[in-house]
Coordinates of C-alpha atoms and ligand atoms in Angstrom, one line a residue:
M209 CA 10.8 -41.0 163.8
L210 CA 7.2 -40.8 164.5
H211 CA 6.1 -37.8 162.4
E212 CA 4.6 -40.2 159.9
F213 CA 2.0 -41.1 162.5
T214 CA 1.4 -37.8 164.5
G215 CA -0.1 -35.9 161.6
V216 CA -3.4 -37.4 162.0
K217 CA -5.7 -37.9 165.0
R218 CA -5.7 -41.6 166.1
I219 CA -7.7 -44.0 168.1
A220 CA -5.6 -45.2 171.0
Y221 CA -6.1 -48.8 171.6
F222 CA -5.0 -50.1 175.2
S223 CA -4.7 -53.8 176.1
M224 CA -2.6 -55.4 178.6
E225 CA -1.5 -58.0 176.1
I226 CA -1.1 -57.8 172.4
A227 CA -0.1 -60.8 170.1
L228 CA 2.1 -58.9 167.6
A229 CA 3.9 -62.1 166.2
N230 CA 4.5 -65.6 167.2
D231 CA 8.1 -64.8 168.4
I232 CA 7.0 -61.8 170.6
P233 CA 5.6 -63.6 173.6
T234 CA 3.5 -60.3 174.8
Y235 CA 0.3 -62.4 174.8
A236 CA -1.1 -65.1 177.0
G237 CA -4.3 -65.9 174.9
G238 CA -7.6 -65.0 173.3
L239 CA -7.6 -61.5 174.6
G240 CA -4.0 -60.7 173.3
V241 CA -4.7 -62.6 169.9
L242 CA -7.9 -60.3 169.5
A243 CA -5.9 -57.1 170.2
G244 CA -3.4 -58.1 167.6
D245 CA -6.0 -59.1 165.2
T246 CA -7.9 -55.7 165.7
L247 CA -4.7 -53.8 164.9
R248 CA -3.6 -56.1 162.1
S249 CA -7.2 -55.4 160.5
A250 CA -6.8 -51.8 161.2
A251 CA -3.5 -51.5 159.4
D252 CA -5.0 -53.4 156.5
L253 CA -7.9 -50.8 156.2
S254 CA -5.7 -47.9 156.9
L255 CA -7.7 -47.0 160.0
P256 CA -5.6 -44.5 162.2
M257 CA -4.9 -46.3 165.4
V258 CA -2.0 -46.6 167.8
G259 CA -1.7 -49.5 170.2
V260 CA -0.5 -49.4 173.7
T261 CA 0.5 -52.3 175.8
L262 CA 3.5 -53.3 178.2
A263 CA 6.9 -54.7 176.9
S264 CA 6.5 -57.8 179.0
R265 CA 10.1 -58.7 178.6
A266 CA 9.9 -61.9 180.3
G267 CA 6.7 -62.9 178.4
Y268 CA 4.0 -65.0 179.8
F269 CA 5.8 -68.4 180.1
Q270 CA 7.0 -71.2 178.1
Q271 CA 5.3 -74.5 178.7
K272 CA 6.8 -77.8 179.0
I273 CA 5.1 -81.0 180.2
D274 CA 6.8 -83.6 182.3
G275 CA 6.3 -87.4 182.1
M276 CA 3.5 -87.3 184.5
G277 CA 1.5 -84.6 182.5
R278 CA 2.6 -82.0 184.8
Q279 CA 3.1 -78.3 183.5
I280 CA 6.4 -76.7 183.8
E281 CA 6.7 -73.1 183.5
L282 CA 9.9 -71.5 182.2
P283 CA 10.6 -67.8 181.5
E284 CA 10.5 -66.5 178.0
M285 CA 12.7 -63.7 177.7
W286 CA 12.5 -61.5 174.4
D287 CA 14.6 -58.5 173.5
P288 CA 12.5 -55.6 172.2
A289 CA 15.5 -54.0 170.6
L290 CA 15.5 -56.7 168.0
H291 CA 11.8 -56.2 166.9
A292 CA 11.0 -52.4 167.7
R293 CA 12.7 -49.2 167.8
Q294 CA 13.2 -47.2 171.0
A295 CA 11.2 -44.0 171.3
A296 CA 12.8 -40.7 172.3
A297 CA 10.4 -39.8 175.2
K298 CA 10.3 -40.9 178.9
V299 CA 7.6 -40.1 181.0
A300 CA 7.2 -40.4 184.9
V301 CA 4.5 -42.0 187.0
Q302 CA 4.1 -42.2 190.8
I303 CA 4.1 -45.7 192.2
E304 CA 4.4 -46.0 196.2
R305 CA 4.9 -42.2 196.3
R306 CA 8.1 -42.3 194.3
R307 CA 8.8 -41.6 190.6
V308 CA 9.0 -44.5 188.2
W309 CA 10.3 -43.8 184.6
V310 CA 8.5 -45.3 181.8
G311 CA 10.2 -45.7 178.2
A312 CA 8.6 -47.0 175.1
W313 CA 9.4 -49.2 172.2
V314 CA 7.5 -48.5 169.0
Y315 CA 6.7 -51.7 167.1
R316 CA 5.2 -51.3 163.5
I317 CA 2.4 -53.5 162.2
E318 CA 2.4 -53.1 158.4
G319 CA -0.9 -53.8 156.5
L320 CA -1.4 -55.5 153.3
T321 CA -1.9 -52.2 151.3
G322 CA 0.6 -49.9 152.8
G323 CA -1.2 -49.0 156.0
C324 CA 0.9 -49.0 159.1
I325 CA -0.2 -49.1 162.9
P326 CA 2.4 -48.3 165.7
V327 CA 2.1 -50.1 168.9
L328 CA 3.9 -48.5 171.9
L329 CA 5.5 -51.2 174.3
L330 CA 5.9 -49.6 177.6
D331 CA 9.0 -50.3 179.5
T332 CA 10.1 -49.5 183.1
D333 CA 13.3 -51.4 182.7
L334 CA 15.4 -48.3 182.6
P335 CA 18.5 -47.5 184.6
E336 CA 17.0 -44.6 186.3
N337 CA 14.7 -47.0 188.0
S338 CA 15.3 -49.1 191.1
V339 CA 15.9 -53.0 190.6
E340 CA 12.3 -53.5 191.8
D341 CA 10.6 -51.0 189.7
R342 CA 12.6 -52.2 186.4
E343 CA 10.6 -55.4 186.8
I344 CA 7.2 -53.9 186.7
T345 CA 6.7 -54.4 183.0
H346 CA 8.5 -58.0 182.9
F347 CA 5.8 -60.5 183.7
L348 CA 2.6 -60.7 181.9
Y349 CA -0.2 -61.5 184.4
G350 CA 2.7 -62.3 186.9
K351 CA 3.1 -62.1 190.7
D352 CA 0.5 -60.8 193.0
A353 CA -2.2 -58.1 193.1
A354 CA 0.1 -55.2 194.2
Y355 CA 2.2 -56.0 191.1
R356 CA -0.9 -56.1 188.9
L357 CA -1.8 -52.6 190.1
K358 CA 1.6 -51.2 189.5
Q359 CA 1.5 -52.6 185.9
E360 CA -2.1 -51.0 185.3
I361 CA -0.6 -47.8 186.6
V362 CA 2.1 -48.0 184.0
L363 CA -0.3 -48.9 181.3
G364 CA -3.2 -46.6 181.9
V365 CA -1.6 -43.4 183.3
G366 CA 1.9 -44.0 181.7
G367 CA 0.2 -44.8 178.5
V368 CA -1.7 -41.6 178.3
R369 CA 1.3 -39.6 179.3
M370 CA 3.5 -41.4 176.8
L371 CA 1.3 -40.8 173.8
Q372 CA 1.2 -37.1 174.6
G373 CA 5.1 -37.1 175.1
L374 CA 5.5 -38.7 171.7
G375 CA 3.2 -35.9 170.3
F376 CA 0.2 -38.2 169.4
E377 CA -3.2 -36.6 168.9
I378 CA -5.9 -38.9 170.2
R379 CA -9.5 -38.9 169.1
K380 CA -10.8 -41.7 171.3
Y381 CA -9.4 -44.1 174.1
H382 CA -10.4 -47.7 173.5
Q383 CA -9.9 -49.9 176.7
N384 CA -9.6 -53.6 175.6
E385 CA -10.9 -55.0 179.0
G386 CA -10.6 -53.2 182.2
H387 CA -7.0 -53.4 183.0
S388 CA -6.3 -50.1 181.4
A389 CA -9.0 -48.3 183.1
L390 CA -6.8 -46.0 185.1
L391 CA -6.3 -44.0 181.8
A392 CA -9.7 -42.4 182.4
M393 CA -8.4 -41.2 185.8
E394 CA -5.5 -39.5 184.1
L395 CA -8.0 -38.0 181.5
L396 CA -10.2 -36.7 184.5
N397 CA -7.2 -34.9 185.8
R398 CA -6.9 -33.1 182.4
H399 CA -10.5 -32.1 182.5
K400 CA -11.1 -30.2 185.6
Y401 CA -13.6 -27.3 186.1
S402 CA -12.1 -24.2 187.4
Q403 CA -12.4 -23.9 191.2
R404 CA -14.5 -20.5 190.7
D405 CA -17.4 -22.3 189.0
L406 CA -17.6 -25.0 191.7
R407 CA -20.5 -25.1 194.3
P408 CA -19.5 -26.7 197.5
G409 CA -19.2 -30.4 197.4
E410 CA -19.2 -30.7 193.7
S411 CA -16.8 -32.8 191.8
P412 CA -14.0 -30.8 190.2
Y413 CA -13.8 -33.2 187.4
D414 CA -15.6 -33.0 184.0
A415 CA -16.6 -36.5 183.8
P416 CA -18.9 -36.2 180.8
A417 CA -15.8 -34.9 178.8
V418 CA -13.9 -37.9 179.7
R419 CA -16.7 -40.2 179.0
S420 CA -17.0 -38.7 175.6
L421 CA -13.4 -39.9 174.9
C422 CA -13.6 -43.4 176.2
I423 CA -14.8 -46.7 174.9
F424 CA -14.7 -49.9 176.9
T425 CA -14.9 -53.4 175.9
T426 CA -15.7 -55.9 178.4
H427 CA -14.6 -59.5 178.0
T428 CA -15.4 -61.2 181.5
P429 CA -18.8 -62.7 182.1
V430 CA -18.2 -63.3 185.8
E431 CA -17.7 -60.8 188.7
A432 CA -14.8 -62.7 190.1
G433 CA -12.8 -62.6 186.9
Q434 CA -12.6 -58.7 187.1
D435 CA -9.6 -56.9 188.5
Q436 CA -10.4 -55.5 192.0
F437 CA -8.1 -53.8 194.6
D438 CA -8.4 -53.2 198.1
Y439 CA -8.5 -49.3 198.7
D440 CA -5.7 -49.6 201.3
M441 CA -3.5 -51.1 198.7
V442 CA -4.6 -48.5 196.1
D443 CA -3.7 -45.7 198.5
R444 CA -0.3 -47.1 199.3
I445 CA 0.6 -47.8 195.6
A446 CA -1.4 -45.2 193.6
G447 CA -2.0 -42.5 196.3
G448 CA -0.4 -39.1 196.1
D449 CA -0.3 -38.6 192.4
F450 CA -3.7 -38.4 190.9
L451 CA -7.3 -38.6 192.3
E452 CA -8.5 -38.3 195.6
L453 CA -9.9 -41.6 197.0
T454 CA -13.3 -40.1 197.7
E455 CA -13.6 -39.4 194.0
V456 CA -12.3 -42.8 193.0
R457 CA -14.8 -44.5 195.3
K458 CA -17.6 -42.7 193.6
L459 CA -16.5 -44.2 190.2
A460 CA -15.0 -47.5 190.8
G461 CA -17.1 -48.9 193.9
D462 CA -17.3 -48.2 197.6
D463 CA -15.6 -51.5 199.0
R464 CA -12.8 -52.0 196.4
L465 CA -11.6 -50.4 193.4
N466 CA -13.2 -52.4 190.6
M467 CA -11.6 -51.8 187.2
T468 CA -14.8 -52.7 185.3
R469 CA -17.0 -50.4 187.1
L470 CA -14.4 -47.6 186.6
A471 CA -14.5 -48.3 183.0
L472 CA -18.2 -48.5 182.8
N473 CA -18.6 -45.1 184.6
L474 CA -16.2 -43.3 182.6
S475 CA -17.0 -44.6 178.9
D476 CA -19.8 -43.4 176.7
Y477 CA -19.7 -46.6 174.6
V478 CA -19.5 -50.0 176.3
N479 CA -19.7 -53.3 174.2
G480 CA -19.6 -57.1 174.9
V481 CA -17.9 -59.4 172.4
A482 CA -21.0 -61.5 171.3
K483 CA -24.5 -61.0 171.4
R484 CA -25.1 -63.4 174.2
H485 CA -22.2 -61.8 176.0
A486 CA -23.7 -58.4 175.7
E487 CA -27.1 -59.6 177.3
V488 CA -25.1 -61.4 180.2
S489 CA -23.3 -58.1 180.8
R490 CA -26.4 -56.1 180.9
H491 CA -27.8 -58.4 183.7
M492 CA -24.4 -58.1 185.6
F493 CA -24.3 -54.3 185.2
P494 CA -27.9 -53.1 185.4
G495 CA -28.3 -49.4 184.3
Y496 CA -25.7 -49.4 181.7
E497 CA -26.1 -49.6 178.1
V498 CA -24.1 -52.5 176.8
H499 CA -23.7 -52.8 173.0
A500 CA -22.7 -56.0 171.2
I501 CA -19.9 -56.2 168.6
T502 CA -19.1 -59.9 168.0
N503 CA -15.4 -60.5 167.7
G504 CA -13.6 -61.5 164.5
V505 CA -10.1 -62.9 163.5
H506 CA -7.6 -61.5 161.0
P507 CA -8.0 -63.1 157.6
H508 CA -4.4 -63.3 156.5
T509 CA -3.1 -64.3 159.8
W510 CA -5.3 -67.2 160.4
T511 CA -5.5 -68.8 156.9
S512 CA -3.2 -71.5 156.0
E513 CA -0.9 -71.0 152.9
Y514 CA -2.9 -73.6 151.2
F515 CA -6.2 -72.0 151.6
A516 CA -4.7 -68.5 151.1
A517 CA -3.5 -69.6 147.6
L518 CA -6.8 -71.0 146.8
Y519 CA -8.5 -67.7 147.8
D520 CA -5.9 -65.8 145.9
N521 CA -6.8 -67.7 142.8
M522 CA -10.7 -67.6 143.1
M523 CA -11.7 -64.5 145.2
S524 CA -8.6 -62.4 144.9
G525 CA -9.9 -59.4 147.1
W526 CA -10.5 -61.6 150.0
R527 CA -7.7 -60.2 152.1
H528 CA -9.1 -56.7 151.9
E529 CA -12.6 -57.7 151.8
P530 CA -13.3 -61.1 153.2
E531 CA -17.0 -60.8 152.6
Q532 CA -16.0 -62.1 149.0
L533 CA -15.7 -65.5 150.8
V534 CA -19.4 -66.0 150.3
R535 CA -18.5 -67.0 146.6
I536 CA -16.7 -70.0 147.7
E537 CA -19.3 -72.0 146.0
H538 CA -17.5 -71.2 142.7
V539 CA -14.7 -73.1 143.9
P540 CA -14.6 -77.0 142.9
N541 CA -14.8 -79.4 145.7
Q542 CA -11.6 -81.1 144.9
L543 CA -9.6 -78.0 145.3
V544 CA -11.2 -77.3 148.9
W545 CA -10.4 -80.9 149.7
D546 CA -6.8 -80.6 148.5
A547 CA -6.0 -77.6 150.5
H548 CA -7.3 -79.2 153.5
T549 CA -5.4 -82.3 153.0
N550 CA -2.1 -80.3 152.5
A551 CA -2.9 -78.5 155.9
K552 CA -3.8 -81.8 157.6
Q553 CA -0.5 -83.5 156.5
R554 CA 1.6 -80.4 157.6
L555 CA -0.1 -80.7 161.2
L556 CA 0.5 -84.6 161.1
N557 CA 4.2 -84.0 160.4
R558 CA 4.3 -81.6 163.1
V559 CA 2.8 -84.0 165.6
L560 CA 5.2 -86.7 164.3
D561 CA 8.3 -84.4 164.9
T562 CA 7.4 -83.2 168.2
T563 CA 5.9 -86.3 169.9
G564 CA 6.9 -89.4 167.6
C565 CA 3.1 -90.1 167.2
A566 CA 2.0 -91.1 163.7
L567 CA -1.5 -90.1 163.3
D568 CA -3.6 -91.6 160.3
P569 CA -4.5 -89.2 157.6
A570 CA -7.3 -91.0 156.4
K571 CA -9.1 -90.8 159.8
P572 CA -10.8 -87.6 161.1
I573 CA -9.0 -85.4 163.7
F574 CA -10.8 -83.5 166.3
G575 CA -8.8 -80.5 167.7
F576 CA -9.3 -78.9 171.0
A577 CA -6.7 -76.0 172.1
R578 CA -7.5 -73.2 174.5
R579 CA -6.5 -71.8 177.8
M580 CA -6.7 -74.9 180.1
T581 CA -9.1 -73.8 182.8
A582 CA -12.1 -75.3 184.5
Y583 CA -14.9 -73.5 182.7
K584 CA -13.7 -74.6 179.2
R585 CA -14.3 -78.3 180.3
P586 CA -11.3 -79.8 178.2
D587 CA -12.1 -83.1 180.0
L588 CA -15.9 -83.1 179.0
I589 CA -15.4 -85.5 176.1
F590 CA -13.6 -88.1 178.5
S591 CA -16.7 -88.1 180.9
D592 CA -17.4 -91.7 179.9
L593 CA -14.5 -93.6 178.5
E594 CA -16.2 -96.8 177.7
R595 CA -18.8 -94.9 175.7
L596 CA -16.1 -92.9 174.1
R597 CA -14.0 -96.1 173.3
A598 CA -17.1 -97.7 171.7
I599 CA -17.9 -94.9 169.4
A600 CA -14.1 -94.8 168.3
K601 CA -14.1 -98.5 167.7
K602 CA -16.9 -98.4 165.1
Q603 CA -15.9 -95.1 163.5
P604 CA -12.2 -94.3 164.4
F605 CA -11.1 -90.8 165.0
Q606 CA -8.2 -89.1 166.7
L607 CA -7.9 -86.0 169.0
I608 CA -5.2 -83.4 169.4
M609 CA -5.1 -81.0 172.1
A610 CA -3.0 -78.0 173.5
G611 CA -3.2 -75.1 176.0
K612 CA -1.6 -73.4 178.7
A613 CA -2.8 -73.2 182.3
H614 CA -2.2 -69.9 184.1
P615 CA 0.8 -70.6 186.7
N616 CA -1.7 -69.9 189.6
D617 CA -4.7 -71.9 188.3
E618 CA -4.0 -75.2 190.1
G619 CA -7.4 -76.5 188.6
G620 CA -6.3 -75.9 185.2
K621 CA -2.9 -77.7 185.7
H622 CA -4.7 -80.6 187.3
L623 CA -6.7 -80.8 184.1
I624 CA -3.8 -81.0 181.9
E625 CA -2.6 -83.9 184.1
Q626 CA -5.9 -85.6 183.7
L627 CA -5.9 -85.3 179.8
H628 CA -2.5 -87.1 179.8
L629 CA -4.1 -89.8 182.0
H630 CA -7.0 -90.2 179.8
A631 CA -4.8 -90.4 176.8
R632 CA -3.1 -93.4 178.4
E633 CA -6.1 -95.1 179.4
L634 CA -7.5 -94.9 175.9
G635 CA -4.4 -96.2 174.2
E636 CA -4.7 -97.4 170.7
D637 CA -8.4 -97.3 170.9
L638 CA -8.6 -93.5 170.5
P639 CA -5.2 -91.7 169.9
V640 CA -4.9 -88.6 172.0
V641 CA -2.1 -86.2 171.5
F642 CA -1.2 -83.2 173.7
L643 CA 1.1 -80.7 172.1
Q644 CA 3.3 -78.4 174.3
G645 CA 3.6 -74.7 174.1
Y646 CA 0.4 -73.4 172.6
D647 CA 1.1 -70.3 170.7
M648 CA 0.1 -68.5 167.4
H649 CA 1.7 -71.0 165.0
L650 CA 0.6 -74.0 166.8
S651 CA -2.9 -72.4 166.8
L652 CA -2.9 -72.1 163.0
D653 CA -1.5 -75.5 162.4
L654 CA -4.2 -76.9 164.6
V655 CA -7.2 -74.9 163.4
S656 CA -6.2 -75.6 159.6
G657 CA -5.0 -79.2 160.1
V658 CA -8.0 -80.9 162.0
D659 CA -11.2 -82.0 160.7
V660 CA -13.4 -80.8 163.4
W661 CA -12.9 -78.1 165.9
L662 CA -14.3 -79.1 169.4
N663 CA -15.3 -76.5 171.9
T664 CA -17.3 -77.5 175.3
P665 CA -17.3 -74.4 177.6
L666 CA -19.7 -74.1 180.5
R667 CA -22.4 -71.6 179.4
P668 CA -22.5 -68.7 179.6
L669 CA -18.8 -68.2 180.4
E670 CA -17.3 -68.2 176.9
A671 CA -17.6 -64.5 176.2
S672 CA -17.0 -65.1 172.4
G673 CA -14.2 -67.6 171.7
T674 CA -12.2 -66.8 168.5
S675 CA -10.4 -70.2 167.7
G676 CA -13.4 -71.6 166.0
M677 CA -13.5 -68.5 163.8
K678 CA -9.9 -69.1 162.7
A679 CA -11.1 -72.8 161.9
A680 CA -13.8 -71.4 159.6
F681 CA -11.1 -69.6 157.5
N682 CA -9.6 -72.9 156.8
G683 CA -12.9 -74.7 156.1
V684 CA -12.8 -76.4 159.5
P685 CA -16.4 -76.8 160.9
S686 CA -17.0 -76.5 164.7
L687 CA -18.7 -79.1 167.1
S688 CA -19.5 -76.7 170.1
V689 CA -21.4 -75.9 172.9
L690 CA -24.0 -73.0 172.0
D691 CA -22.3 -70.2 173.6
G692 CA -20.3 -67.0 172.7
W693 CA -19.9 -66.6 169.0
W694 CA -21.2 -70.1 168.1
L695 CA -24.7 -69.0 169.0
E696 CA -24.5 -66.8 166.1
G697 CA -22.1 -69.0 163.8
C698 CA -23.9 -72.2 164.0
V699 CA -26.5 -73.4 161.3
E700 CA -27.0 -77.0 162.5
G701 CA -25.6 -79.5 160.1
V702 CA -24.6 -76.6 157.7
T703 CA -21.8 -74.8 159.2
G704 CA -21.1 -77.4 162.1
W705 CA -23.0 -78.8 164.8
A706 CA -24.2 -77.7 168.3
V707 CA -23.6 -79.6 171.7
G708 CA -26.5 -79.2 173.9
N709 CA -29.0 -76.3 173.9
A710 CA -28.5 -72.6 174.3
Q711 CA -29.9 -72.4 177.9
A712 CA -27.5 -72.4 180.9
G713 CA -28.5 -74.7 183.8
N714 CA -28.6 -78.1 182.1
E715 CA -25.2 -79.1 181.6
S716 CA -25.6 -82.5 182.4
N717 CA -27.1 -83.1 178.9
D718 CA -24.0 -81.8 177.3
V719 CA -21.9 -84.8 177.3
V720 CA -24.9 -87.1 176.2
D721 CA -25.6 -84.8 173.2
L722 CA -21.8 -84.6 172.4
Y723 CA -21.6 -88.4 172.0
A724 CA -24.8 -88.6 170.2
K725 CA -23.7 -86.1 167.7
L726 CA -20.4 -87.7 167.3
E727 CA -21.7 -91.1 166.7
N728 CA -24.7 -90.3 164.7
V729 CA -24.2 -87.2 162.8
V730 CA -20.4 -86.2 162.4
L731 CA -18.5 -89.5 162.1
P732 CA -21.1 -90.9 159.6
L733 CA -21.0 -87.8 157.5
Y734 CA -17.2 -87.9 157.4
Y735 CA -17.1 -91.7 156.3
N736 CA -20.2 -92.0 154.2
D737 CA -20.8 -88.8 152.5
R738 CA -17.6 -87.0 151.2
A739 CA -19.3 -84.5 149.1
G740 CA -21.8 -83.7 152.0
W741 CA -18.6 -83.0 154.1
I742 CA -17.0 -80.7 151.7
S743 CA -20.4 -78.9 151.5
V744 CA -20.0 -78.2 155.4
M745 CA -16.6 -77.1 154.9
K746 CA -17.5 -74.6 152.2
H747 CA -20.5 -73.3 154.3
T748 CA -18.0 -72.6 157.1
I749 CA -16.0 -70.5 154.8
G750 CA -18.9 -68.9 152.9
K751 CA -21.2 -68.1 155.9
N752 CA -18.7 -67.9 158.8
A753 CA -15.3 -66.6 157.8
S754 CA -17.2 -64.0 155.5
L755 CA -18.8 -62.6 158.7
F756 CA -16.6 -63.6 161.6
N757 CA -13.5 -61.6 160.7
A758 CA -11.7 -58.5 162.2
H759 CA -12.3 -56.4 159.2
R760 CA -16.0 -56.5 159.7
M761 CA -15.6 -56.0 163.5
I762 CA -13.1 -52.9 163.3
R763 CA -15.5 -51.3 160.6
R764 CA -18.2 -51.5 163.2
Y765 CA -16.0 -50.0 165.9
A766 CA -15.2 -47.4 163.7
T767 CA -18.6 -46.4 162.5
E768 CA -20.5 -47.1 166.0
A769 CA -17.8 -46.2 168.7
Y770 CA -15.0 -44.2 167.1
L771 CA -16.6 -41.7 164.9
Ligands
PLP995 C1 -7.0 -67.9 169.2 C2 -6.1 -68.3 170.5 C3 -6.5 -68.2 171.7 C4 -8.0 -68.1 171.8 O1 -8.9 -69.1 171.6 P1 -10.3 -69.2 172.1 O2 -11.2 -69.9 171.3 O3 -11.0 -67.8 172.3 O4 -10.1 -69.7 173.5 C5 -5.8 -68.5 172.8 N1 -4.4 -68.8 172.5 C6 -3.9 -68.7 171.3 C7 -2.3 -69.0 171.3 C8 -4.6 -68.3 170.2 O5 -4.0 -68.4 169.0

């Protein structure tokens, strides 16, 4: 069954979450969508890769919002047997000094030109395991730290063993975030010096050999966001099988096992996901070389059917070579506007069907959808309701929002309640709609159907952000704080608009600037200069979609990290 994949050496791409398809809930947000887009572009370009992730049979969670704006979390079970084929191998890992069996499902990502990438979905839900162990691969980002460590043993250690068990030959191991860093421990065990050659006190592990196999992409610009485990827990859960703790301490930190440290110390190539993020990472991790490969999104996945048809007609190779979108100037304005109008109508129909709200297609819509958490500041635009109301009364606009808060993020859940409160307070003066259950399909409908994509994170915490890139594929400009990718994508007034300046530390100005841009620049352009507006739309396509795509991103990984 796997021989079609095992004849060529592959890059193994490890990620705790991978967004494979809308109806497979093995992702929580941006990290998983990026992983899926990376592998989809690799499939389109026939780059030999293999994905490794967890089956997450209970998904992340299904989101409902009650009458008070409170988030309700329901399990989202899925059946891997309906989407993937069971692999023949089983491997064992040690957890709490007992043996836990790991199986795998093979999901196929088919590229547009015949390429295909297998993704292994690791699964401990096997009859030979105890009831408790069968749940290890069920809940994406679920339960507590001990549960997380068990998942990371399955992902990192189990993943390497499964690749070997299935006969894969691996050229490099790419860790998408630190969750899979235990894979390098497993590799250390396979790269030992013979005892005879060792001087007393010398490490038995050939770390340089392991480093030359490993690539680490960091995504977290704050220390607190990184996975860290107490060593007594590490000993209780991971002890007994692989490395001695003295060796682990040298590589992963003295006080606690820090997965980011471990990955940094055992990877020859390390990168951040945008230029600014790489700079921030260099300050956080002095002494490590941190490269920058700015993220991108998968062209076909994130382009509405209306723009895809237009591109197919006018720039027919764009799916394979999105750089062709620089030729958007050849496309008549009316065709761009028509494609957008169709996507907008589709979104408005969805809003009407799901909420009963009839938004007005003649008025501009601003979209804001992402993980609901404090640093993303979804409430920034509501800072001064009187001012906001005054702006909307003169030049009416509408706002659509969506996003899930992690079940343990009380602050994020509170923000969702606040948004509902503000929507009620604003009433008819500024229609605000919150759509439940943010997923890939809703994301596509939003980034293609709104007129402006809004993003107001607290600098420098948005490592990259990718939803604004998706919007660019649909001719939708961003109005965004200068952080992450937007520092590279924003040409003021040409591809969209900046909120505030690029420096962290003067956040208080952001909301003043946001209101001023809305009132004096963005809304007047929309209402008074349609040709000028369409020109901005075209530049988002020609200057940003052509650049911030996952084809360009994976080609850079290939030439700078993999080969
Ligand atoms: C693209 C996407 C994200 C990430 O968006 P950001 O702009 O990086 O926050 C999160 N969730 C879903 C469902 C997405 O499609």
